[in-house]
Coordinates of C-alpha atoms in Angstrom, one line a residue:
M1 CA -16.3 7.8 -16.7
K2 CA -14.1 6.9 -19.7
H3 CA -12.6 3.8 -18.1
I4 CA -15.5 2.8 -15.9
K5 CA -15.5 -0.9 -17.1
Q6 CA -11.8 -1.2 -16.6
Y7 CA -11.9 0.5 -13.2
T8 CA -14.6 -1.9 -12.0
S9 CA -12.9 -5.0 -13.4
Y10 CA -9.6 -4.0 -11.8
A11 CA -11.3 -3.3 -8.5
L12 CA -13.0 -6.7 -8.5
G13 CA -9.7 -8.4 -9.2
A14 CA -8.1 -6.5 -6.3
F15 CA -11.0 -7.5 -4.1
G16 CA -10.5 -11.2 -4.6
H17 CA -6.7 -10.9 -4.6
D18 CA -6.4 -9.2 -1.2
A19 CA -9.1 -11.4 0.4
F20 CA -6.8 -14.3 -0.6
Y21 CA -3.7 -12.5 0.7
Q22 CA -5.3 -11.6 4.0
T23 CA -6.3 -15.2 4.5
L24 CA -2.8 -16.5 3.6
S25 CA -0.8 -14.0 5.6
T26 CA -3.0 -13.6 8.7
Y27 CA -5.5 -16.4 9.2
L28 CA -3.7 -19.5 8.0
M29 CA -1.4 -19.0 11.0
L30 CA -4.3 -18.5 13.3
F31 CA -5.8 -21.8 12.0
I32 CA -2.5 -23.6 12.5
T33 CA -1.9 -22.4 16.0
S34 CA -5.5 -22.6 17.3
Q35 CA -7.2 -25.5 15.3
L36 CA -4.7 -27.7 13.5
F37 CA -2.6 -28.6 16.5
D38 CA -4.9 -28.8 19.5
T39 CA -4.0 -32.2 21.0
S40 CA -3.6 -32.7 24.7
D41 CA 0.2 -32.9 24.2
K42 CA 1.2 -29.2 24.5
A43 CA 4.8 -30.0 23.8
F44 CA 3.9 -31.7 20.6
N45 CA 1.6 -28.8 19.6
A46 CA 4.3 -26.2 20.2
R47 CA 6.9 -28.3 18.4
M48 CA 4.7 -28.8 15.3
I49 CA 3.7 -25.2 15.2
G50 CA 7.4 -24.3 15.3
Y51 CA 8.2 -26.7 12.4
V52 CA 5.3 -25.4 10.2
T53 CA 6.2 -21.8 11.0
L54 CA 9.8 -22.4 10.1
L55 CA 8.8 -24.3 6.9
M56 CA 6.5 -21.5 5.7
T57 CA 9.1 -18.8 6.5
G58 CA 11.9 -20.7 4.8
I59 CA 9.9 -21.4 1.7
R60 CA 8.8 -17.8 1.3
L61 CA 12.3 -16.4 1.9
V62 CA 13.8 -18.8 -0.6
E63 CA 11.0 -18.3 -3.2
I64 CA 11.2 -14.5 -3.1
I65 CA 14.6 -14.7 -4.8
F66 CA 12.6 -15.9 -7.9
D67 CA 10.0 -13.1 -7.8
P68 CA 12.0 -10.8 -10.0
L69 CA 12.7 -13.7 -12.4
I70 CA 8.9 -14.4 -12.5
G71 CA 8.6 -10.7 -13.3
G72 CA 11.1 -11.3 -16.2
V73 CA 9.0 -14.2 -17.4
V74 CA 5.9 -12.0 -17.5
D75 CA 7.8 -9.2 -19.2
N76 CA 9.0 -11.6 -21.9
T77 CA 5.6 -13.0 -22.6
E78 CA 3.9 -12.2 -25.9
T79 CA 0.4 -13.6 -26.5
R80 CA -2.8 -12.4 -28.3
W81 CA -4.2 -11.7 -24.8
G82 CA -1.2 -9.6 -23.7
K83 CA 1.6 -10.4 -21.3
F84 CA -0.3 -10.3 -18.0
K85 CA -3.7 -12.1 -18.4
P86 CA -2.5 -15.7 -19.1
W87 CA -0.3 -15.6 -16.0
L88 CA -3.1 -13.9 -14.0
L89 CA -5.6 -16.7 -14.7
L90 CA -3.1 -19.6 -14.4
G91 CA -1.8 -18.2 -11.1
A92 CA -5.4 -17.7 -9.8
S93 CA -6.5 -21.2 -10.7
V94 CA -3.7 -23.1 -9.1
S95 CA -3.2 -20.9 -6.0
S96 CA -7.0 -21.1 -5.3
V97 CA -6.9 -24.9 -5.3
M98 CA -3.7 -25.0 -3.2
L99 CA -5.2 -22.6 -0.6
V100 CA -7.9 -25.1 0.2
I101 CA -5.4 -28.0 0.4
V102 CA -3.1 -26.2 2.9
F103 CA -6.1 -25.8 5.2
T104 CA -6.5 -29.6 5.4
D105 CA -4.7 -32.0 7.7
F106 CA -4.0 -34.4 4.7
G107 CA -6.3 -37.1 6.0
G108 CA -5.2 -36.9 9.6
L109 CA -1.4 -37.0 9.0
T110 CA -0.8 -34.3 11.5
T111 CA -1.0 -36.9 14.2
K112 CA -0.8 -40.2 12.3
N113 CA 2.5 -39.3 10.5
P114 CA 3.7 -35.8 11.4
V115 CA 6.8 -36.1 9.2
L116 CA 4.9 -37.0 6.1
Y117 CA 2.4 -34.2 6.9
L118 CA 5.3 -31.7 7.0
V119 CA 6.6 -32.9 3.6
L120 CA 3.2 -32.7 1.9
F121 CA 2.4 -29.3 3.5
G122 CA 5.8 -28.0 2.4
L123 CA 5.3 -29.2 -1.2
S124 CA 1.8 -27.8 -1.3
F125 CA 2.9 -24.4 0.1
V126 CA 5.7 -24.2 -2.5
V127 CA 3.3 -24.7 -5.3
L128 CA 0.8 -22.2 -3.8
D129 CA 3.5 -19.6 -3.3
I130 CA 4.9 -19.8 -6.8
F131 CA 1.6 -19.5 -8.5
Y132 CA 0.4 -16.8 -6.1
S133 CA 3.5 -14.9 -7.2
F134 CA 2.6 -15.2 -10.8
K135 CA -0.9 -13.9 -10.0
D136 CA 0.3 -11.1 -7.7
I137 CA 3.0 -9.8 -10.1
S138 CA 0.9 -10.0 -13.2
F139 CA -2.0 -8.3 -11.5
W140 CA -0.2 -5.3 -10.0
S141 CA 2.3 -4.9 -12.9
M142 CA -0.7 -4.3 -15.2
L143 CA -0.9 -0.8 -13.7
P144 CA 1.7 0.9 -15.8
A145 CA 0.4 -0.9 -18.9
L146 CA -3.1 0.6 -18.4
S147 CA -1.8 4.1 -18.8
V148 CA 1.5 6.2 -18.8
D149 CA -0.4 9.2 -17.4
S150 CA 0.3 9.6 -13.6
K151 CA -3.3 10.9 -13.1
V152 CA -5.0 8.0 -14.8
R153 CA -2.6 5.6 -13.0
A154 CA -3.6 7.2 -9.7
K155 CA -7.3 6.5 -10.6
F156 CA -6.6 2.9 -11.4
G157 CA -4.4 2.5 -8.3
T158 CA -7.1 4.2 -6.2
I159 CA -10.0 2.1 -7.4
G160 CA -7.8 -1.0 -7.2
R161 CA -6.9 -0.2 -3.7
L162 CA -10.6 0.4 -2.9
G163 CA -11.3 -3.1 -4.1
S164 CA -8.4 -4.6 -2.2
T165 CA -9.3 -2.8 1.0
L166 CA -12.8 -4.1 0.9
G167 CA -11.5 -7.6 0.1
A168 CA -8.9 -7.6 2.8
Q169 CA -11.1 -6.0 5.5
G170 CA -14.1 -8.0 4.5
V171 CA -12.3 -11.2 5.7
P172 CA -12.4 -10.2 9.4
I173 CA -16.1 -9.5 9.1
I174 CA -17.0 -12.9 7.6
I175 CA -14.3 -15.2 8.9
F176 CA -15.7 -16.3 12.3
P177 CA -19.4 -16.3 11.2
L178 CA -18.4 -18.4 8.1
I179 CA -16.4 -20.8 10.1
V180 CA -19.2 -21.2 12.7
F181 CA -21.7 -21.7 9.9
F182 CA -19.7 -24.4 8.1
S183 CA -18.9 -26.0 11.4
Q184 CA -22.6 -26.3 12.2
L185 CA -23.3 -27.5 8.6
F186 CA -20.6 -30.1 8.3
S187 CA -19.8 -31.0 11.9
G188 CA -23.2 -30.6 13.5
T189 CA -21.9 -28.2 16.2
H190 CA -23.9 -25.6 18.1
G191 CA -23.1 -22.1 19.3
D192 CA -19.9 -20.5 18.3
T193 CA -17.8 -23.7 18.2
K194 CA -15.2 -23.8 15.4
T195 CA -14.1 -27.0 13.7
H196 CA -11.6 -28.0 11.1
A197 CA -14.5 -28.5 8.6
G198 CA -15.6 -25.0 9.3
W199 CA -12.1 -23.6 8.4
I200 CA -12.0 -25.6 5.2
G201 CA -15.4 -24.2 4.2
F202 CA -14.1 -20.7 4.8
A203 CA -11.0 -21.4 2.7
V204 CA -13.2 -22.6 -0.2
V205 CA -15.2 -19.4 -0.2
I206 CA -12.0 -17.3 -0.3
A207 CA -10.5 -19.4 -3.1
L208 CA -13.6 -18.9 -5.2
I209 CA -13.7 -15.1 -4.6
S210 CA -10.0 -14.9 -5.6
F211 CA -10.5 -16.9 -8.8
L212 CA -13.7 -15.0 -9.9
G213 CA -11.9 -11.7 -9.3
A214 CA -9.1 -12.7 -11.5
L215 CA -11.6 -13.6 -14.2
A216 CA -13.2 -10.1 -14.0
T217 CA -9.8 -8.4 -14.4
A218 CA -8.7 -10.7 -17.3
F219 CA -11.9 -10.0 -19.3
G220 CA -12.5 -6.4 -18.3
T221 CA -9.2 -4.6 -18.7
K222 CA -7.1 -3.7 -21.7
E223 CA -3.4 -2.9 -22.1
K224 CA -2.7 0.5 -23.7
K225 CA -0.2 0.8 -26.5
S226 CA 2.1 3.8 -26.5
L227 CA 5.5 5.0 -27.8
I228 CA 7.0 4.7 -24.4
R229 CA 5.7 1.1 -23.8
D230 CA 6.8 0.0 -27.2
N231 CA 10.4 0.9 -26.2
S232 CA 10.9 -2.3 -24.4
E233 CA 13.0 -5.4 -25.0
K234 CA 13.2 -8.9 -23.5
V235 CA 15.3 -8.9 -20.4
R236 CA 17.8 -11.7 -19.8
F237 CA 17.3 -13.5 -16.5
R238 CA 20.9 -12.8 -15.6
D239 CA 20.3 -9.1 -16.0
V240 CA 17.0 -9.0 -13.9
F241 CA 18.7 -8.1 -10.6
K242 CA 21.0 -5.6 -12.3
V243 CA 17.9 -3.8 -13.6
L244 CA 16.6 -3.4 -10.1
A245 CA 19.9 -2.5 -8.5
K246 CA 20.5 0.4 -10.9
N247 CA 17.1 1.9 -10.0
D248 CA 18.2 3.7 -6.8
Q249 CA 14.8 5.3 -6.1
L250 CA 13.2 1.9 -6.3
M251 CA 15.7 0.5 -3.9
W252 CA 15.3 3.2 -1.2
L253 CA 11.5 3.1 -1.5
S254 CA 11.8 -0.7 -1.2
L255 CA 13.6 -0.5 2.1
S256 CA 11.1 2.0 3.6
Y257 CA 8.1 0.1 2.4
F258 CA 9.4 -3.2 3.7
L259 CA 9.9 -1.9 7.2
F260 CA 6.4 -0.3 7.0
A261 CA 4.8 -3.5 5.7
L262 CA 6.5 -5.7 8.3
S263 CA 5.3 -3.5 11.1
Y264 CA 1.7 -3.4 9.8
V265 CA 1.4 -7.1 9.0
V266 CA 2.8 -8.2 12.4
T267 CA 0.4 -6.0 14.3
N268 CA -2.5 -6.8 12.1
S269 CA -1.9 -10.5 12.2
L270 CA -1.7 -10.5 16.0
L271 CA -4.9 -8.5 16.3
A272 CA -7.1 -11.7 16.2
Y273 CA -4.9 -13.1 19.0
Y274 CA -5.4 -9.9 20.9
F275 CA -9.1 -10.1 20.8
Q276 CA -9.2 -13.9 21.6
Y277 CA -6.5 -14.3 24.2
V278 CA -5.9 -10.8 25.7
L279 CA -9.4 -9.2 25.7
G280 CA -11.3 -12.5 25.7
R281 CA -13.8 -10.8 23.2
S282 CA -13.4 -12.8 20.0
N283 CA -17.1 -12.2 19.4
Y284 CA -16.3 -8.5 18.9
Y285 CA -13.6 -9.2 16.3
W286 CA -16.0 -8.8 13.4
L287 CA -16.3 -5.1 14.3
V288 CA -12.6 -4.7 13.3
G289 CA -13.6 -5.7 9.8
V290 CA -16.5 -3.3 9.7
I291 CA -14.5 -0.4 11.0
T292 CA -11.5 -1.0 8.7
A293 CA -13.8 -1.6 5.7
V294 CA -15.6 1.7 6.2
L295 CA -12.5 3.6 7.0
G296 CA -10.8 2.0 4.1
I297 CA -13.4 3.3 1.7
V298 CA -13.1 6.8 3.2
S299 CA -9.2 6.6 3.1
V300 CA -9.0 5.5 -0.5
S301 CA -11.6 7.9 -1.6
L302 CA -9.7 10.8 0.0
F303 CA -6.4 9.8 -1.7
P304 CA -6.9 11.5 -5.1
A305 CA -7.8 14.8 -3.4
L306 CA -5.0 14.6 -0.8
V307 CA -2.4 13.6 -3.3
A308 CA -3.3 16.6 -5.5
L309 CA -3.2 18.9 -2.4
I310 CA -0.2 17.7 -0.4
K311 CA 1.5 15.1 -2.6
R312 CA 2.7 11.6 -1.9
R313 CA 5.6 12.5 0.5
A314 CA 3.3 14.1 3.0
I315 CA 0.7 11.3 2.8
Y316 CA 3.4 8.6 3.3
V317 CA 5.2 10.2 6.2
G318 CA 2.1 11.8 7.8
G319 CA 0.2 8.6 7.6
I320 CA 2.9 6.8 9.5
V321 CA 2.7 9.5 12.2
L322 CA -1.0 8.8 12.5
M323 CA -0.3 5.1 12.8
L324 CA 2.1 5.8 15.7
I325 CA -0.7 7.7 17.5
G326 CA -2.8 4.5 17.0
Y327 CA -0.1 2.4 18.6
A328 CA -0.1 4.8 21.6
V329 CA -3.9 4.5 22.0
F330 CA -3.5 0.7 21.9
L331 CA -1.0 0.8 24.7
L332 CA -3.3 3.0 26.9
A333 CA -6.5 1.1 26.1
G334 CA -6.2 -1.8 28.6
H335 CA -9.3 -4.0 28.3
N336 CA -11.7 -1.3 27.3
I337 CA -13.2 -2.6 24.0
V338 CA -14.4 0.8 22.9
V339 CA -10.9 2.4 23.2
V340 CA -9.4 -0.7 21.5
L341 CA -11.7 -0.2 18.6
I342 CA -10.8 3.5 18.4
A343 CA -7.1 2.5 18.3
V344 CA -7.9 0.1 15.5
G345 CA -9.5 2.9 13.5
I346 CA -6.6 5.4 14.1
F347 CA -4.0 2.7 13.3
F348 CA -5.7 1.5 10.1
F349 CA -7.1 4.7 8.5
P350 CA -3.9 5.9 6.9
Y351 CA -2.7 2.4 5.7
P352 CA -4.5 2.3 2.3
M353 CA -3.2 5.8 1.5
I354 CA 0.4 4.9 2.5
F355 CA 0.1 1.8 0.3
L356 CA -1.1 3.9 -2.6
A357 CA 1.6 6.4 -2.2
A358 CA 4.2 3.6 -2.3
L359 CA 2.5 1.9 -5.2
M360 CA 2.4 5.1 -7.3
T361 CA 6.0 5.8 -6.6
I362 CA 7.0 2.2 -7.6
T363 CA 4.9 2.5 -10.7
D364 CA 6.6 5.8 -11.6
S365 CA 10.0 4.2 -11.1
V366 CA 9.3 2.2 -14.3
E367 CA 9.9 5.4 -16.3
Y368 CA 12.7 6.5 -14.0
G369 CA 14.5 3.2 -14.6
Q370 CA 13.7 3.4 -18.3
L371 CA 15.3 6.9 -18.6
K372 CA 18.3 5.9 -16.5
N373 CA 19.0 2.4 -17.9
G374 CA 17.7 2.7 -21.4
T375 CA 15.2 -0.2 -21.1
R376 CA 11.7 -0.5 -19.9
N377 CA 10.9 -3.3 -17.5
E378 CA 7.3 -3.1 -16.2
S379 CA 6.8 -6.5 -14.5
V380 CA 10.4 -6.7 -13.2
T381 CA 10.0 -3.3 -11.5
L382 CA 6.5 -3.9 -10.3
S383 CA 7.5 -7.4 -8.9
V384 CA 9.3 -5.6 -6.2
R385 CA 6.2 -4.6 -4.3
P386 CA 4.7 -8.1 -4.1
L387 CA 8.2 -9.3 -3.2
L388 CA 8.4 -6.9 -0.3
D389 CA 4.9 -7.9 0.9
K390 CA 5.9 -11.6 0.7
V391 CA 9.1 -11.0 2.7
A392 CA 7.2 -9.0 5.3
G393 CA 4.5 -11.7 5.3
A394 CA 7.1 -14.5 5.7
I395 CA 8.9 -12.8 8.6
A396 CA 5.5 -11.8 10.1
N397 CA 4.4 -15.5 10.1
S398 CA 7.5 -16.4 12.1
V399 CA 6.9 -13.5 14.5
V400 CA 3.3 -14.6 14.9
G401 CA 4.2 -18.2 15.5
L402 CA 6.9 -17.2 18.1
A403 CA 4.5 -14.7 19.7
A404 CA 1.8 -17.3 20.1
V405 CA 4.1 -19.9 21.5
H406 CA 6.1 -17.6 23.8
S407 CA 2.9 -15.9 25.0
G408 CA 1.0 -19.2 25.7
M409 CA -1.6 -18.5 23.1
I410 CA -1.9 -21.8 21.4
G411 CA -4.5 -24.7 21.2
N412 CA -7.3 -24.3 23.7
A413 CA -5.6 -21.6 25.9
K414 CA -7.9 -19.1 27.6
P415 CA -7.3 -15.4 28.6
S416 CA -7.2 -16.6 32.2
S417 CA -4.3 -18.9 31.5
I418 CA -2.1 -16.0 30.1
D419 CA 0.1 -14.5 32.9
A420 CA 1.5 -11.0 33.2
G421 CA 4.9 -11.9 31.8
Q422 CA 3.4 -13.5 28.8
L423 CA 1.2 -10.5 28.2
L424 CA 4.3 -8.2 28.3
T425 CA 6.0 -10.5 25.8
F426 CA 3.0 -10.4 23.5
R427 CA 3.0 -6.5 23.6
G428 CA 6.6 -6.5 22.7
Y429 CA 5.8 -8.6 19.5
M430 CA 2.6 -6.7 18.7
F431 CA 3.5 -3.1 19.6
F432 CA 7.1 -2.2 20.7
A433 CA 9.1 -3.8 17.9
P434 CA 6.7 -2.6 15.1
I435 CA 6.9 1.0 16.5
A436 CA 10.6 1.1 16.1
L437 CA 10.5 -0.3 12.5
I438 CA 7.8 2.0 11.3
L439 CA 9.7 5.0 12.6
I440 CA 12.8 4.0 10.6
A441 CA 10.5 3.5 7.5
A442 CA 9.3 7.1 7.7
L443 CA 12.9 8.5 8.0
V444 CA 14.1 6.6 5.0
Y445 CA 11.3 7.8 2.8
L446 CA 11.6 11.4 4.1
F447 CA 15.4 11.7 3.4
K448 CA 16.1 9.2 0.5
V449 CA 13.0 9.0 -1.8
E450 CA 13.1 11.9 -4.3
L451 CA 10.8 10.6 -7.1
S452 CA 7.9 13.0 -6.8
E453 CA 5.0 13.5 -9.1
A454 CA 6.6 16.6 -10.7
K455 CA 9.9 14.7 -11.3
H456 CA 8.0 11.8 -13.0
K457 CA 6.2 14.2 -15.3
M458 CA 9.5 15.7 -16.4
I459 CA 10.9 12.1 -17.0
V460 CA 7.9 11.2 -19.2
I461 CA 8.4 14.4 -21.3
E462 CA 12.1 13.7 -21.7
L463 CA 11.4 10.1 -22.7
E464 CA 8.9 11.0 -25.3
T465 CA 11.2 13.7 -26.7
N466 CA 14.1 11.3 -26.9
L467 CA 12.1 8.5 -28.5
K468 CA 10.5 10.8 -31.1
A469 CA 13.9 12.2 -32.0
A470 CA 15.3 8.6 -32.3
Q471 CA 12.4 7.7 -34.6
K472 CA 13.1 10.7 -36.9
N473 CA 16.8 9.7 -37.1
K474 CA 16.1 6.2 -38.3

């Protein structure tokens, strides 16, 4: 393959990047609710979990306002290494260190001085989130810089998504074995006991994977120069949001993708609670990682053939229909672990393809916006997807925290301590609300998103024609 080195490097970066994101968006909250606050004072535990949840959500919701501005900073960067790689490496370095820090209790301050702990945690999380944003935006906004050809982009996007799927779904496979291993190594425990030291060891492993993946992408990929890419100019910060608002296709897709992502992240984040507190089978949770990793490979591998056959619209909407079937199987599964795992497979299988369909549409909206507005803004436009994932993740963190507290799934709770009313509440958070949101997401995409592969090809031709004519007239 012509671009095999770049494909591999991009996939390795995506692997580490999504392992980091999965840990931050899903398992940090599990650590906080089950390990960090597990004193005998249940009221204190619930109160501190509520404070930390509110803090994380508030920080992420405030910080996302700056994501398009971060995209503007990346777009305006000019170095011998390109515009993306310096921010990718800086973001990876700082965010990896901060990930380990937020998994600590700051020397026991959680109980010795809870107020100081909240202050230090908040400051650490702000730094983590800002530098993660630089890494996230620079990594994914490289995509339109690697090629202006939709087919080549689809290959980069597909191999990148393959890496990210393996990274994200590898975490459920290794998380509990790793935590148990480090718990035994550093705390001298036996059996499947999980300690704070075990969680920190797990965080260190994920941080290293994220950093090494960023190194692979930085040294193994190359930006491609073209007439269309050269037609760009520095964007003023005050104009960043105007650039986004004028791109109507980007805005409609953003609404649909946000609702979809929120639904998925909430359900996926509560899955570990489902196995631990509802099924009482946390020892089977690693199978979720195996199933989703295998199906992720199959799903991503099928994407190029399916997108050529039935196009993005059918993949996006049809995939959501399949996820709804997965929800239905979940609701009928009861405590049957086999049926639950089947539901996991049905629910997850279309997710990578839906993500890719959305990512390719956002990427193509760079040229759509360039034709419509007269300027090309790669990182500003591509910053929208990470922004949406972060908003979804921030709100999902709040939902997970509320679900855990309202359902009695905190500290050393056992399945036997969860009553019928709490189980119904939990199902509302994990299934019923996400089902409603994901249905709306499908309808918005179906009736409002018109930027197809054929339309993008026409846009590229028109841009090239206009730019060549402008050059001749100079």
